[in-house]
PDB file of C-alpha atoms in Angstrom:
ATOM      1  CA  UNK Z   1     -33.824  21.019-144.437  1.00  0.00           C
ATOM      2  CA  UNK Z   2     -36.475  19.605-142.409  1.00  0.00           C
ATOM      3  CA  UNK Z   3     -34.711  15.962-140.015  1.00  0.00           C
ATOM      4  CA  UNK Z   4     -35.511  13.103-141.538  1.00  0.00           C
ATOM      5  CA  UNK Z   5     -37.644  11.170-138.305  1.00  0.00           C
ATOM      6  CA  UNK Z   6     -36.658   9.281-135.456  1.00  0.00           C
ATOM      7  CA  UNK Z   7     -36.429   5.423-135.378  1.00  0.00           C
ATOM      8  CA  UNK Z   8     -39.175   4.108-132.614  1.00  0.00           C
ATOM      9  CA  UNK Z   9     -38.018   2.105-130.453  1.00  0.00           C
ATOM     10  CA  UNK Z  10     -39.711  -1.422-131.039  1.00  0.00           C
ATOM     11  CA  UNK Z  11     -41.018  -3.372-128.323  1.00  0.00           C
ATOM     12  CA  UNK Z  12     -39.194  -6.479-127.122  1.00  0.00           C
ATOM     13  CA  UNK Z  13     -36.063  -6.043-127.894  1.00  0.00           C
ATOM     14  CA  UNK Z  14     -33.485  -7.259-126.115  1.00  0.00           C
ATOM     15  CA  UNK Z  15     -32.937  -4.279-123.403  1.00  0.00           C
ATOM     16  CA  UNK Z  16     -36.588  -3.117-123.420  1.00  0.00           C
ATOM     17  CA  UNK Z  17     -37.366  -3.220-119.681  1.00  0.00           C
ATOM     18  CA  UNK Z  18     -40.507  -4.421-119.871  1.00  0.00           C
ATOM     19  CA  UNK Z  19     -40.328  -7.209-122.254  1.00  0.00           C
ATOM     20  CA  UNK Z  20     -36.713  -8.492-121.868  1.00  0.00           C
ATOM     21  CA  UNK Z  21     -36.964 -11.725-120.919  1.00  0.00           C
ATOM     22  CA  UNK Z  22     -36.277 -12.119-116.851  1.00  0.00           C
ATOM     23  CA  UNK Z  23     -32.868 -15.025-116.254  1.00  0.00           C
ATOM     24  CA  UNK Z  24     -34.397 -17.640-114.149  1.00  0.00           C
ATOM     25  CA  UNK Z  25     -33.510 -16.812-109.410  1.00  0.00           C
ATOM     26  CA  UNK Z  26     -31.755 -19.706-108.343  1.00  0.00           C
ATOM     27  CA  UNK Z  27     -33.886 -21.991-106.705  1.00  0.00           C
ATOM     28  CA  UNK Z  28     -32.938 -23.693-102.984  1.00  0.00           C
ATOM     29  CA  UNK Z  29     -29.942 -25.738-104.665  1.00  0.00           C
ATOM     30  CA  UNK Z  30     -28.708 -23.515-106.904  1.00  0.00           C
ATOM     31  CA  UNK Z  31     -25.623 -21.452-106.162  1.00  0.00           C
ATOM     32  CA  UNK Z  32     -25.879 -17.607-104.038  1.00  0.00           C
ATOM     33  CA  UNK Z  33     -29.160 -19.342-102.373  1.00  0.00           C
ATOM     34  CA  UNK Z  34     -29.421 -18.498 -98.847  1.00  0.00           C
ATOM     35  CA  UNK Z  35     -33.009 -19.510 -97.862  1.00  0.00           C
ATOM     36  CA  UNK Z  36     -35.660 -18.432 -95.593  1.00  0.00           C
ATOM     37  CA  UNK Z  37     -34.105 -16.082 -92.630  1.00  0.00           C
ATOM     38  CA  UNK Z  38     -35.055 -16.746 -89.582  1.00  0.00           C
ATOM     39  CA  UNK Z  39     -34.744 -13.949 -86.519  1.00  0.00           C
ATOM     40  CA  UNK Z  40     -30.896 -14.768 -85.667  1.00  0.00           C
ATOM     41  CA  UNK Z  41     -30.060 -13.126 -82.194  1.00  0.00           C
ATOM     42  CA  UNK Z  42     -29.301  -9.316 -83.878  1.00  0.00           C
ATOM     43  CA  UNK Z  43     -32.521  -9.772 -86.205  1.00  0.00           C
ATOM     44  CA  UNK Z  44     -35.955  -8.295 -85.993  1.00  0.00           C
ATOM     45  CA  UNK Z  45     -38.146  -8.095 -83.431  1.00  0.00           C
ATOM     46  CA  UNK Z  46     -40.496 -11.026 -83.135  1.00  0.00           C
ATOM     47  CA  UNK Z  47     -42.652  -9.129 -81.447  1.00  0.00           C
ATOM     48  CA  UNK Z  48     -42.576  -5.800 -83.605  1.00  0.00           C
ATOM     49  CA  UNK Z  49     -44.381  -2.637 -80.395  1.00  0.00           C
ATOM     50  CA  UNK Z  50     -43.548  -4.901 -77.368  1.00  0.00           C
ATOM     51  CA  UNK Z  51     -41.243  -4.804 -74.975  1.00  0.00           C
ATOM     52  CA  UNK Z  52     -38.655  -6.829 -75.152  1.00  0.00           C
ATOM     53  CA  UNK Z  53     -35.263  -7.182 -72.430  1.00  0.00           C
ATOM     54  CA  UNK Z  54     -34.236  -4.779 -70.301  1.00  0.00           C
ATOM     55  CA  UNK Z  55     -30.076  -5.611 -71.052  1.00  0.00           C
ATOM     56  CA  UNK Z  56     -30.914  -7.741 -74.608  1.00  0.00           C
ATOM     57  CA  UNK Z  57     -33.557  -6.348 -76.034  1.00  0.00           C
ATOM     58  CA  UNK Z  58     -34.947 -10.176 -76.844  1.00  0.00           C
ATOM     59  CA  UNK Z  59     -38.660 -11.541 -76.494  1.00  0.00           C
ATOM     60  CA  UNK Z  60     -39.946 -13.125 -74.789  1.00  0.00           C
ATOM     61  CA  UNK Z  61     -39.638 -11.237 -70.748  1.00  0.00           C
ATOM     62  CA  UNK Z  62     -41.470 -11.519 -68.886  1.00  0.00           C
ATOM     63  CA  UNK Z  63     -42.183  -7.509 -65.514  1.00  0.00           C
ATOM     64  CA  UNK Z  64     -40.163  -8.869 -62.273  1.00  0.00           C
ATOM     65  CA  UNK Z  65     -38.520  -7.577 -60.384  1.00  0.00           C
ATOM     66  CA  UNK Z  66     -34.618  -9.034 -58.591  1.00  0.00           C
ATOM     67  CA  UNK Z  67     -33.393  -8.579 -55.343  1.00  0.00           C
ATOM     68  CA  UNK Z  68     -31.007  -7.879 -52.781  1.00  0.00           C
ATOM     69  CA  UNK Z  69     -29.157  -7.667 -49.799  1.00  0.00           C
ATOM     70  CA  UNK Z  70     -26.755  -6.149 -47.666  1.00  0.00           C
ATOM     71  CA  UNK Z  71     -26.058  -5.879 -44.086  1.00  0.00           C
ATOM     72  CA  UNK Z  72     -23.560  -3.534 -42.691  1.00  0.00           C
ATOM     73  CA  UNK Z  73     -23.637  -4.472 -39.083  1.00  0.00           C
ATOM     74  CA  UNK Z  74     -25.052  -1.074 -38.135  1.00  0.00           C
ATOM     75  CA  UNK Z  75     -26.163   0.135 -41.905  1.00  0.00           C
ATOM     76  CA  UNK Z  76     -27.815  -1.964 -43.963  1.00  0.00           C
ATOM     77  CA  UNK Z  77     -28.784  -1.522 -48.531  1.00  0.00           C
ATOM     78  CA  UNK Z  78     -31.501  -3.397 -49.448  1.00  0.00           C
ATOM     79  CA  UNK Z  79     -31.193  -3.796 -53.979  1.00  0.00           C
ATOM     80  CA  UNK Z  80     -33.325  -3.908 -56.595  1.00  0.00           C
ATOM     81  CA  UNK Z  81     -33.402  -4.497 -60.111  1.00  0.00           C
ATOM     82  CA  UNK Z  82     -36.618  -4.121 -61.848  1.00  0.00           C
ATOM     83  CA  UNK Z  83     -37.529  -6.234 -65.305  1.00  0.00           C
ATOM     84  CA  UNK Z  84     -39.068  -7.165 -67.954  1.00  0.00           C
ATOM     85  CA  UNK Z  85     -35.990 -10.080 -68.562  1.00  0.00           C
ATOM     86  CA  UNK Z  86     -35.761 -13.044 -71.130  1.00  0.00           C
ATOM     87  CA  UNK Z  87     -34.970 -15.652 -70.155  1.00  0.00           C
ATOM     88  CA  UNK Z  88     -31.313 -15.431 -69.749  1.00  0.00           C
ATOM     89  CA  UNK Z  89     -30.814 -12.498 -68.552  1.00  0.00           C
ATOM     90  CA  UNK Z  90     -33.191 -13.327 -65.465  1.00  0.00           C
ATOM     91  CA  UNK Z  91     -31.644 -16.545 -64.348  1.00  0.00           C
ATOM     92  CA  UNK Z  92     -28.047 -14.608 -64.725  1.00  0.00           C
ATOM     93  CA  UNK Z  93     -29.140 -11.962 -62.304  1.00  0.00           C
ATOM     94  CA  UNK Z  94     -31.717 -13.830 -60.172  1.00  0.00           C
ATOM     95  CA  UNK Z  95     -28.399 -16.621 -59.287  1.00  0.00           C
ATOM     96  CA  UNK Z  96     -26.091 -12.924 -59.058  1.00  0.00           C
ATOM     97  CA  UNK Z  97     -28.109 -11.325 -56.857  1.00  0.00           C
ATOM     98  CA  UNK Z  98     -29.082 -14.118 -54.458  1.00  0.00           C
ATOM     99  CA  UNK Z  99     -25.633 -15.502 -54.711  1.00  0.00           C
ATOM    100  CA  UNK Z 100     -23.878 -12.126 -53.777  1.00  0.00           C
ATOM    101  CA  UNK Z 101     -27.085 -11.779 -50.605  1.00  0.00           C
ATOM    102  CA  UNK Z 102     -25.983 -15.191 -49.483  1.00  0.00           C
ATOM    103  CA  UNK Z 103     -22.254 -13.650 -48.113  1.00  0.00           C
ATOM    104  CA  UNK Z 104     -23.346  -9.636 -48.206  1.00  0.00           C
ATOM    105  CA  UNK Z 105     -26.655  -9.695 -46.116  1.00  0.00           C
ATOM    106  CA  UNK Z 106     -25.937 -11.743 -43.137  1.00  0.00           C
ATOM    107  CA  UNK Z 107     -23.758  -8.862 -41.212  1.00  0.00           C
ATOM    108  CA  UNK Z 108     -26.296  -7.589 -39.038  1.00  0.00           C
ATOM    109  CA  UNK Z 109     -29.378  -7.595 -36.395  1.00  0.00           C
ATOM    110  CA  UNK Z 110     -31.976  -7.157 -38.357  1.00  0.00           C
ATOM    111  CA  UNK Z 111     -30.257  -7.766 -41.977  1.00  0.00           C
ATOM    112  CA  UNK Z 112     -30.850 -11.931 -39.912  1.00  0.00           C
ATOM    113  CA  UNK Z 113     -33.980 -12.317 -41.159  1.00  0.00           C
ATOM    114  CA  UNK Z 114     -34.212 -10.246 -44.002  1.00  0.00           C
ATOM    115  CA  UNK Z 115     -31.650 -11.714 -45.797  1.00  0.00           C
ATOM    116  CA  UNK Z 116     -34.246 -15.023 -46.265  1.00  0.00           C
ATOM    117  CA  UNK Z 117     -36.416 -13.208 -46.796  1.00  0.00           C
ATOM    118  CA  UNK Z 118     -35.571 -11.748 -49.739  1.00  0.00           C
ATOM    119  CA  UNK Z 119     -34.368 -15.294 -51.124  1.00  0.00           C
ATOM    120  CA  UNK Z 120     -37.689 -16.608 -50.741  1.00  0.00           C
ATOM    121  CA  UNK Z 121     -39.228 -12.778 -52.371  1.00  0.00           C
ATOM    122  CA  UNK Z 122     -36.770 -14.017 -55.466  1.00  0.00           C
ATOM    123  CA  UNK Z 123     -38.229 -17.429 -55.386  1.00  0.00           C
ATOM    124  CA  UNK Z 124     -41.409 -15.448 -58.272  1.00  0.00           C
ATOM    125  CA  UNK Z 125     -39.058 -13.966 -60.569  1.00  0.00           C
ATOM    126  CA  UNK Z 126     -37.409 -17.398 -60.667  1.00  0.00           C
ATOM    127  CA  UNK Z 127     -40.123 -19.130 -61.690  1.00  0.00           C
ATOM    128  CA  UNK Z 128     -41.426 -16.213 -64.269  1.00  0.00           C
ATOM    129  CA  UNK Z 129     -38.069 -16.833 -66.104  1.00  0.00           C
ATOM    130  CA  UNK Z 130     -37.647 -19.674 -66.420  1.00  0.00           C
ATOM    131  CA  UNK Z 131     -41.481 -20.522 -68.089  1.00  0.00           C
ATOM    132  CA  UNK Z 132     -39.838 -18.504 -70.793  1.00  0.00           C
ATOM    133  CA  UNK Z 133     -38.823 -20.284 -74.217  1.00  0.00           C
ATOM    134  CA  UNK Z 134     -35.503 -19.263 -75.088  1.00  0.00           C
ATOM    135  CA  UNK Z 135     -34.370 -15.747 -76.126  1.00  0.00           C
ATOM    136  CA  UNK Z 136     -34.791 -14.019 -80.150  1.00  0.00           C
ATOM    137  CA  UNK Z 137     -34.389 -11.004 -81.768  1.00  0.00           C
ATOM    138  CA  UNK Z 138     -32.169  -9.407 -79.402  1.00  0.00           C
ATOM    139  CA  UNK Z 139     -29.420  -6.639 -80.403  1.00  0.00           C
ATOM    140  CA  UNK Z 140     -27.014  -7.940 -78.530  1.00  0.00           C
ATOM    141  CA  UNK Z 141     -26.012 -11.382 -76.235  1.00  0.00           C
ATOM    142  CA  UNK Z 142     -28.223 -12.327 -73.963  1.00  0.00           C
ATOM    143  CA  UNK Z 143     -25.718 -12.822 -70.553  1.00  0.00           C
ATOM    144  CA  UNK Z 144     -24.720 -15.851 -69.365  1.00  0.00           C
ATOM    145  CA  UNK Z 145     -26.689 -17.772 -66.445  1.00  0.00           C
ATOM    146  CA  UNK Z 146     -24.337 -19.646 -65.227  1.00  0.00           C
ATOM    147  CA  UNK Z 147     -23.674 -21.967 -62.836  1.00  0.00           C
ATOM    148  CA  UNK Z 148     -27.287 -22.497 -60.280  1.00  0.00           C
ATOM    149  CA  UNK Z 149     -27.753 -20.978 -57.039  1.00  0.00           C
ATOM    150  CA  UNK Z 150     -27.036 -24.670 -55.129  1.00  0.00           C
ATOM    151  CA  UNK Z 151     -23.500 -25.219 -57.074  1.00  0.00           C
ATOM    152  CA  UNK Z 152     -22.000 -21.897 -56.233  1.00  0.00           C
ATOM    153  CA  UNK Z 153     -19.584 -21.239 -52.683  1.00  0.00           C
ATOM    154  CA  UNK Z 154     -22.139 -18.571 -50.782  1.00  0.00           C
ATOM    155  CA  UNK Z 155     -24.665 -20.971 -50.383  1.00  0.00           C
ATOM    156  CA  UNK Z 156     -22.800 -23.747 -48.696  1.00  0.00           C
ATOM    157  CA  UNK Z 157     -22.569 -20.122 -45.874  1.00  0.00           C
ATOM    158  CA  UNK Z 158     -26.767 -20.920 -46.052  1.00  0.00           C
ATOM    159  CA  UNK Z 159     -26.507 -25.068 -45.978  1.00  0.00           C
ATOM    160  CA  UNK Z 160     -23.356 -25.264 -43.504  1.00  0.00           C
ATOM    161  CA  UNK Z 161     -25.229 -23.775 -40.513  1.00  0.00           C
ATOM    162  CA  UNK Z 162     -28.102 -25.788 -42.052  1.00  0.00           C
ATOM    163  CA  UNK Z 163     -26.707 -28.964 -41.677  1.00  0.00           C
ATOM    164  CA  UNK Z 164     -24.828 -28.405 -38.226  1.00  0.00           C
ATOM    165  CA  UNK Z 165     -28.623 -27.232 -36.774  1.00  0.00           C
ATOM    166  CA  UNK Z 166     -29.595 -30.325 -37.993  1.00  0.00           C
ATOM    167  CA  UNK Z 167     -27.591 -32.743 -36.816  1.00  0.00           C
ATOM    168  CA  UNK Z 168     -26.999 -30.889 -33.300  1.00  0.00           C
ATOM    169  CA  UNK Z 169     -29.964 -32.358 -32.664  1.00  0.00           C
ATOM    170  CA  UNK Z 170     -29.517 -36.088 -32.582  1.00  0.00           C
ATOM    171  CA  UNK Z 171     -25.706 -36.032 -31.945  1.00  0.00           C
ATOM    172  CA  UNK Z 172     -27.111 -34.084 -27.977  1.00  0.00           C
ATOM    173  CA  UNK Z 173     -29.385 -36.978 -27.672  1.00  0.00           C
ATOM    174  CA  UNK Z 174     -27.371 -39.521 -28.350  1.00  0.00           C
ATOM    175  CA  UNK Z 175     -24.446 -37.899 -25.999  1.00  0.00           C
ATOM    176  CA  UNK Z 176     -27.323 -37.558 -23.309  1.00  0.00           C
ATOM    177  CA  UNK Z 177     -27.762 -41.100 -23.935  1.00  0.00           C
ATOM    178  CA  UNK Z 178     -24.448 -41.928 -23.969  1.00  0.00           C
ATOM    179  CA  UNK Z 179     -22.678 -40.475 -20.887  1.00  0.00           C
ATOM    180  CA  UNK Z 180     -26.070 -40.309 -19.136  1.00  0.00           C
ATOM    181  CA  UNK Z 181     -25.665 -38.843 -15.334  1.00  0.00           C
ATOM    182  CA  UNK Z 182     -23.511 -41.200 -12.710  1.00  0.00           C
ATOM    183  CA  UNK Z 183     -25.483 -43.481 -11.101  1.00  0.00           C
ATOM    184  CA  UNK Z 184     -24.857 -43.243  -7.215  1.00  0.00           C
ATOM    185  CA  UNK Z 185     -23.018 -45.554  -5.294  1.00  0.00           C
ATOM    186  CA  UNK Z 186     -24.488 -47.740  -3.057  1.00  0.00           C
ATOM    187  CA  UNK Z 187     -23.507 -47.173   0.872  1.00  0.00           C
ATOM    188  CA  UNK Z 188     -23.268 -49.272   3.317  1.00  0.00           C
ATOM    189  CA  UNK Z 189     -23.693 -49.269   6.757  1.00  0.00           C
ATOM    190  CA  UNK Z 190     -21.108 -46.769   8.965  1.00  0.00           C
ATOM    191  CA  UNK Z 191     -20.011 -44.869   6.323  1.00  0.00           C
ATOM    192  CA  UNK Z 192     -20.082 -40.933   6.297  1.00  0.00           C
ATOM    193  CA  UNK Z 193     -21.215 -38.978   4.007  1.00  0.00           C
ATOM    194  CA  UNK Z 194     -21.783 -34.974   2.710  1.00  0.00           C
ATOM    195  CA  UNK Z 195     -24.447 -33.069   1.117  1.00  0.00           C
ATOM    196  CA  UNK Z 196     -23.815 -31.244  -2.256  1.00  0.00           C
ATOM    197  CA  UNK Z 197     -27.509 -29.635  -2.818  1.00  0.00           C
ATOM    198  CA  UNK Z 198     -30.101 -31.546  -3.232  1.00  0.00           C
ATOM    199  CA  UNK Z 199     -29.606 -34.167  -1.172  1.00  0.00           C
ATOM    200  CA  UNK Z 200     -26.524 -35.656  -3.858  1.00  0.00           C
ATOM    201  CA  UNK Z 201     -24.291 -37.935  -1.268  1.00  0.00           C
ATOM    202  CA  UNK Z 202     -20.703 -38.170  -0.879  1.00  0.00           C
ATOM    203  CA  UNK Z 203     -18.510 -40.569   1.380  1.00  0.00           C
ATOM    204  CA  UNK Z 204     -16.745 -38.842   2.956  1.00  0.00           C
ATOM    205  CA  UNK Z 205     -13.730 -39.327   6.489  1.00  0.00           C
ATOM    206  CA  UNK Z 206     -15.903 -39.993   9.342  1.00  0.00           C
ATOM    207  CA  UNK Z 207     -13.162 -37.481  10.950  1.00  0.00           C
ATOM    208  CA  UNK Z 208     -12.896 -34.970   8.480  1.00  0.00           C
ATOM    209  CA  UNK Z 209     -14.458 -31.840   9.121  1.00  0.00           C
ATOM    210  CA  UNK Z 210     -16.463 -31.825   5.842  1.00  0.00           C
ATOM    211  CA  UNK Z 211     -18.735 -35.367   6.949  1.00  0.00           C
ATOM    212  CA  UNK Z 212     -22.369 -34.361   8.039  1.00  0.00           C
ATOM    213  CA  UNK Z 213     -23.948 -37.881   8.836  1.00  0.00           C
ATOM    214  CA  UNK Z 214     -23.726 -41.628   9.459  1.00  0.00           C
ATOM    215  CA  UNK Z 215     -25.503 -44.801   7.983  1.00  0.00           C
ATOM    216  CA  UNK Z 216     -27.199 -47.208   9.481  1.00  0.00           C
ATOM    217  CA  UNK Z 217     -29.532 -49.977   8.713  1.00  0.00           C
ATOM    218  CA  UNK Z 218     -32.969 -49.682  10.075  1.00  0.00           C
ATOM    219  CA  UNK Z 219     -33.855 -52.050  12.889  1.00  0.00           C
ATOM    220  CA  UNK Z 220     -35.291 -55.017  11.384  1.00  0.00           C
ATOM    221  CA  UNK Z 221     -36.893 -56.173  14.463  1.00  0.00           C
ATOM    222  CA  UNK Z 222     -38.554 -53.217  15.074  1.00  0.00           C
ATOM    223  CA  UNK Z 223     -39.636 -52.721  11.394  1.00  0.00           C
ATOM    224  CA  UNK Z 224     -37.130 -50.405  10.302  1.00  0.00           C
ATOM    225  CA  UNK Z 225     -37.636 -47.340  11.004  1.00  0.00           C
ATOM    226  CA  UNK Z 226     -35.569 -44.702  11.817  1.00  0.00           C
ATOM    227  CA  UNK Z 227     -34.652 -42.698  15.133  1.00  0.00           C
ATOM    228  CA  UNK Z 228     -34.879 -39.086  15.771  1.00  0.00           C
ATOM    229  CA  UNK Z 229     -34.251 -36.832  13.816  1.00  0.00           C
ATOM    230  CA  UNK Z 230     -32.222 -38.876  11.479  1.00  0.00           C
ATOM    231  CA  UNK Z 231     -32.966 -38.356   7.493  1.00  0.00           C
ATOM    232  CA  UNK Z 232     -33.396 -41.227   4.688  1.00  0.00           C
ATOM    233  CA  UNK Z 233     -31.488 -41.336   1.668  1.00  0.00           C
ATOM    234  CA  UNK Z 234     -33.066 -41.920  -1.652  1.00  0.00           C
ATOM    235  CA  UNK Z 235     -33.747 -45.849  -2.892  1.00  0.00           C
ATOM    236  CA  UNK Z 236     -31.038 -45.693  -5.337  1.00  0.00           C
ATOM    237  CA  UNK Z 237     -28.798 -45.103  -2.486  1.00  0.00           C
ATOM    238  CA  UNK Z 238     -29.392 -49.127  -1.613  1.00  0.00           C
ATOM    239  CA  UNK Z 239     -27.974 -51.942  -3.727  1.00  0.00           C
ATOM    240  CA  UNK Z 240     -31.354 -53.626  -1.937  1.00  0.00           C
ATOM    241  CA  UNK Z 241     -33.485 -51.523  -2.584  1.00  0.00           C
ATOM    242  CA  UNK Z 242     -33.445 -50.868   2.311  1.00  0.00           C
ATOM    243  CA  UNK Z 243     -33.789 -47.727   2.947  1.00  0.00           C
ATOM    244  CA  UNK Z 244     -30.981 -45.826   4.795  1.00  0.00           C
ATOM    245  CA  UNK Z 245     -31.187 -44.205   7.740  1.00  0.00           C
ATOM    246  CA  UNK Z 246     -28.541 -40.813   8.134  1.00  0.00           C
ATOM    247  CA  UNK Z 247     -28.109 -40.003  11.047  1.00  0.00           C
ATOM    248  CA  UNK Z 248     -26.875 -36.149  12.013  1.00  0.00           C
ATOM    249  CA  UNK Z 249     -22.950 -35.842  13.343  1.00  0.00           C
ATOM    250  CA  UNK Z 250     -23.448 -32.434  14.767  1.00  0.00           C
TER     251      UNK Z 250
END
């Protein structure tokens, strides 16, 4: 007995995958619409085939080397961390290594000169990091840069000596101007003096063994010459500018 032919499905039915009506997709205001998805912190890399930050994978990143130094009296350590770094990770690395260098780098004779050079070398990477756009497309969060270097406690180890050096010069000049050398007191005829060095005269008792010279005024009648073997005192030991004669006592 022959099998009757099976009816063929007609296109256009409700289950036809080619002609079944497709429900309209919800628009921007419809339910379930999330909108266009930008690159997030953990999305696809914005520039495939390019290397991102070595710490978080974000882009853009700059190739730079941040350096540090540790002085240990006799020994020393040279530290470095090579990029690429994104903006946030680079600034965080720069600030951390420079801050550590500010308090770890001075403890050695050669380290006193190496530490300032290391800090200056880090200014180049810092400028490169600051020019970068905010990081995007990383596989983990970028590092927090934290407070700027000049607002961290170790910077006081650099600022305090510099401040003291700057203030020391005017302070020394002021002290010298206020105190100065003691002006010598004018001598009078008949006094005895002794020489304390470089003809700094000090009044002494004429009967003591320390007295070396007797002061006398030159004679106006003879034009004011001193006797043979006498010495002349400096003008500052005279009240009126007339040179006093110093006659040796022995």
